[in-house]
Amino acid sequence: MRVLAVAMGSHGDVLPILAVGRAVVARGHSCGVVAHPYFVPEVHAAGLEAVPVTTDVTYESIVRQRDLFHRFRGPTVVGRMIEDAMPSVIAALRAEIARLRPDVLLVHYIVFGAAWVATVERIPSAVAVLSPAGWLSASDPVPLMLTAEGRWPAAAARLGTRVLRPLLRAVTDPWVNRVRVQNGFPRSRDNLWRMFRGGDVNLGLWSTAFRPAMPDDPPQSAICGFPWWDGGAEGRVDPELEAFLAAGEPPLVFTLGSAAVHHAGDFYRTAAIACERLGRRGVLLTGADYAPATLPAGVRAFAWAPHSWILPRGAASIHHGGIGSTAQALRAGRPQLVVALAHDQFNHGIRISRLGVGGMLPRHQLTADRLTRSLARILDDPGCARRARELGVRVAAEDGAVAAAIRLERLANMAANAVSDCATAT
């Protein structure tokens, strides 16, 4: 079986696709990955074939895009970026299909143009959905629009989600059709959410412990578990960070991933103040550019560390709620605090709160006082630590990448048998 995967976005979007590709290869198949040229080293490190798109747009300019993580304007920015990237992604797909036709196309759910190519080329497709919010379930007790706990916010979110569906269709259908026509596809009655829930197979790449199956999930869907791959820790750990960890009690670990870090604002300065007030050591993963000029004793800033390596060694994880960071924090078995900026991060934060393994503090409400109080609540709660450990064991035992690879094999076999049956009948 040959799989051609399409990945788009930041590391939190691309690495889960690479994890599935690694599982495909481990099971004796081959996998190519269509991605931005920036990710070619990551693709090769995962042992996969890189199919870079042709583009003059740098990855840095993408993740530094103004308003990318704005609470209200962020989705519009993401939509514009998807539209701009679509021609080069589709061209790379078509060229690779012509060169070496795959048996299955694995599509990141926001790269919906790839599914259009699969339909035209008659290649079975599996849509990989990284966040439960992508299925927009009316049965989900954590509605898409829920951004705060409480009876009234929950009621408003449920009503908003019902209203949101027709509103989204009215807003996004013309946009989707414009993108289709611009890229040489006919107009369609498909809408954005139907495409997120589409494909011959729809793979939910999260743990059922995080969000179980719902009655109105896509009929062809399967919740596989989180797929694990962040490039590995070997040879990529700062010796100074290793020495700092060994020199005292487990620190609080603050991270904004690989994209939100460029929109940190005063997050890291506020984090340092909270550590000082709590009398806790802290590690700030700030990227190359965003470390505060001065830090209190016991708080250190480092550019980066693999989440799979650093988070289990911390006392708690404080992050933005991206699905990759959330998954790794769950796997680490430590309490976590989600400081949600935008998009589906609020949804993830509410789930963490309801699981009893941490809390959620919206970024627009972040102050040193609120951060200190929020951290004190989860750190002083032995039940939170116990639940985080127990859930971490369960989540770590699952291998969503292997489960997804098995689904891809079944899809390829079904397609091959259908072709064989058709040939026999004729």
Short mmCIF file of N, CA, C and O in Angstrom, two decimals, residues 109 112 115-116 127 129 134-136 165 168-169 172-173 176-177 188-200 202 218-220:
data_model
loop_
_atom_site.label_atom_id
_atom_site.label_comp_id
_atom_site.label_asym_id
_atom_site.label_seq_id
_atom_site.Cartn_x
_atom_site.Cartn_y
_atom_site.Cartn_z
N TYR A 109 -7.66 17.72 7.84
CA TYR A 109 -9.02 18.18 7.60
C TYR A 109 -9.15 19.62 7.14
O TYR A 109 -10.17 19.99 6.55
N PHE A 112 -8.93 20.98 2.61
CA PHE A 112 -10.06 20.32 1.96
C PHE A 112 -9.91 20.21 0.46
O PHE A 112 -10.54 19.37 -0.18
N ALA A 115 -9.11 16.67 -0.75
CA ALA A 115 -10.24 15.73 -0.91
C ALA A 115 -10.90 15.92 -2.27
O ALA A 115 -11.40 14.95 -2.86
N TRP A 116 -10.91 17.15 -2.77
CA TRP A 116 -11.47 17.37 -4.12
C TRP A 116 -10.62 16.64 -5.16
O TRP A 116 -11.17 16.04 -6.09
N VAL A 127 -9.94 11.38 5.86
CA VAL A 127 -9.79 12.72 6.41
C VAL A 127 -9.35 12.59 7.87
O VAL A 127 -10.01 11.92 8.67
N VAL A 129 -8.96 14.26 11.33
CA VAL A 129 -9.47 15.38 12.13
C VAL A 129 -8.73 15.37 13.46
O VAL A 129 -8.82 14.41 14.22
N GLY A 134 -13.82 19.71 15.25
CA GLY A 134 -14.00 19.57 13.81
C GLY A 134 -15.24 18.82 13.41
O GLY A 134 -15.72 18.96 12.28
N TRP A 135 -15.80 18.02 14.32
CA TRP A 135 -17.01 17.26 14.00
C TRP A 135 -18.29 18.01 14.34
O TRP A 135 -19.37 17.58 13.96
N LEU A 136 -18.18 19.11 15.06
CA LEU A 136 -19.32 19.98 15.38
C LEU A 136 -20.55 19.16 15.80
O LEU A 136 -21.63 19.28 15.23
N ARG A 165 -24.58 26.68 12.74
CA ARG A 165 -24.55 25.83 11.55
C ARG A 165 -25.11 26.53 10.31
O ARG A 165 -24.42 26.62 9.29
N LEU A 168 -22.87 29.50 9.43
CA LEU A 168 -21.61 29.11 8.79
C LEU A 168 -21.82 28.74 7.33
O LEU A 168 -20.99 29.06 6.48
N ARG A 169 -22.93 28.05 7.07
CA ARG A 169 -23.21 27.70 5.68
C ARG A 169 -23.36 28.96 4.83
O ARG A 169 -22.83 29.05 3.71
N THR A 172 -19.72 30.50 4.65
CA THR A 172 -18.60 29.74 4.07
C THR A 172 -18.91 29.10 2.73
O THR A 172 -17.98 28.85 1.95
N ASP A 173 -20.18 28.79 2.44
CA ASP A 173 -20.49 28.13 1.16
C ASP A 173 -20.02 28.95 -0.04
O ASP A 173 -19.39 28.41 -0.96
N VAL A 176 -16.20 28.65 -0.14
CA VAL A 176 -15.74 27.33 -0.58
C VAL A 176 -15.90 27.20 -2.09
O VAL A 176 -14.99 26.73 -2.79
N ASN A 177 -17.03 27.64 -2.63
CA ASN A 177 -17.24 27.54 -4.07
C ASN A 177 -16.31 28.45 -4.86
O ASN A 177 -15.87 28.10 -5.96
N SER A 188 -20.13 23.31 -5.94
CA SER A 188 -20.64 22.15 -5.23
C SER A 188 -21.57 22.61 -4.11
O SER A 188 -21.53 23.76 -3.68
N ARG A 189 -22.38 21.68 -3.62
CA ARG A 189 -23.24 21.97 -2.48
C ARG A 189 -22.56 21.60 -1.17
O ARG A 189 -23.16 21.72 -0.10
N ASP A 190 -21.33 21.10 -1.24
CA ASP A 190 -20.59 20.80 -0.02
C ASP A 190 -20.39 22.06 0.80
O ASP A 190 -20.24 23.16 0.26
N ASN A 191 -20.39 21.91 2.11
CA ASN A 191 -20.06 23.03 2.98
C ASN A 191 -18.88 22.64 3.86
O ASN A 191 -18.46 21.49 3.91
N LEU A 192 -18.36 23.62 4.57
CA LEU A 192 -17.12 23.44 5.31
C LEU A 192 -17.20 22.30 6.30
O LEU A 192 -16.33 21.43 6.36
N TRP A 193 -18.27 22.26 7.09
CA TRP A 193 -18.36 21.25 8.13
C TRP A 193 -18.60 19.86 7.56
O TRP A 193 -18.12 18.87 8.10
N ARG A 194 -19.31 19.78 6.44
CA ARG A 194 -19.49 18.48 5.80
C ARG A 194 -18.16 17.95 5.29
O ARG A 194 -17.90 16.74 5.34
N MET A 195 -17.30 18.85 4.83
CA MET A 195 -15.98 18.41 4.37
C MET A 195 -15.11 17.96 5.54
O MET A 195 -14.36 17.00 5.42
N PHE A 196 -15.20 18.66 6.67
CA PHE A 196 -14.46 18.22 7.86
C PHE A 196 -14.89 16.82 8.27
O PHE A 196 -14.09 16.05 8.79
N ARG A 197 -16.16 16.50 8.05
CA ARG A 197 -16.70 15.20 8.45
C ARG A 197 -16.70 14.20 7.29
O ARG A 197 -17.32 13.14 7.38
N GLY A 198 -16.01 14.53 6.19
CA GLY A 198 -16.10 13.73 4.97
C GLY A 198 -15.02 12.67 4.86
O GLY A 198 -14.43 12.22 5.83
N GLY A 199 -14.75 12.29 3.61
CA GLY A 199 -13.80 11.22 3.31
C GLY A 199 -14.48 9.86 3.31
O GLY A 199 -15.57 9.69 3.87
N ASP A 200 -13.84 8.90 2.69
CA ASP A 200 -14.34 7.52 2.75
C ASP A 200 -14.21 6.97 4.16
O ASP A 200 -15.00 6.12 4.59
N ASN A 202 -13.24 8.76 8.14
CA ASN A 202 -12.95 9.99 8.87
C ASN A 202 -12.32 9.60 10.20
O ASN A 202 -12.95 8.94 11.03
N PRO A 218 -19.71 11.41 12.40
CA PRO A 218 -19.81 10.93 11.02
C PRO A 218 -19.95 9.40 10.98
O PRO A 218 -19.26 8.70 11.73
N PRO A 219 -20.84 8.88 10.14
CA PRO A 219 -21.08 7.43 10.12
C PRO A 219 -19.85 6.61 9.74
O PRO A 219 -19.74 5.45 10.11
N GLN A 220 -18.94 7.20 8.99
CA GLN A 220 -17.75 6.48 8.56
C GLN A 220 -16.54 6.82 9.44
O GLN A 220 -15.40 6.62 9.06
#
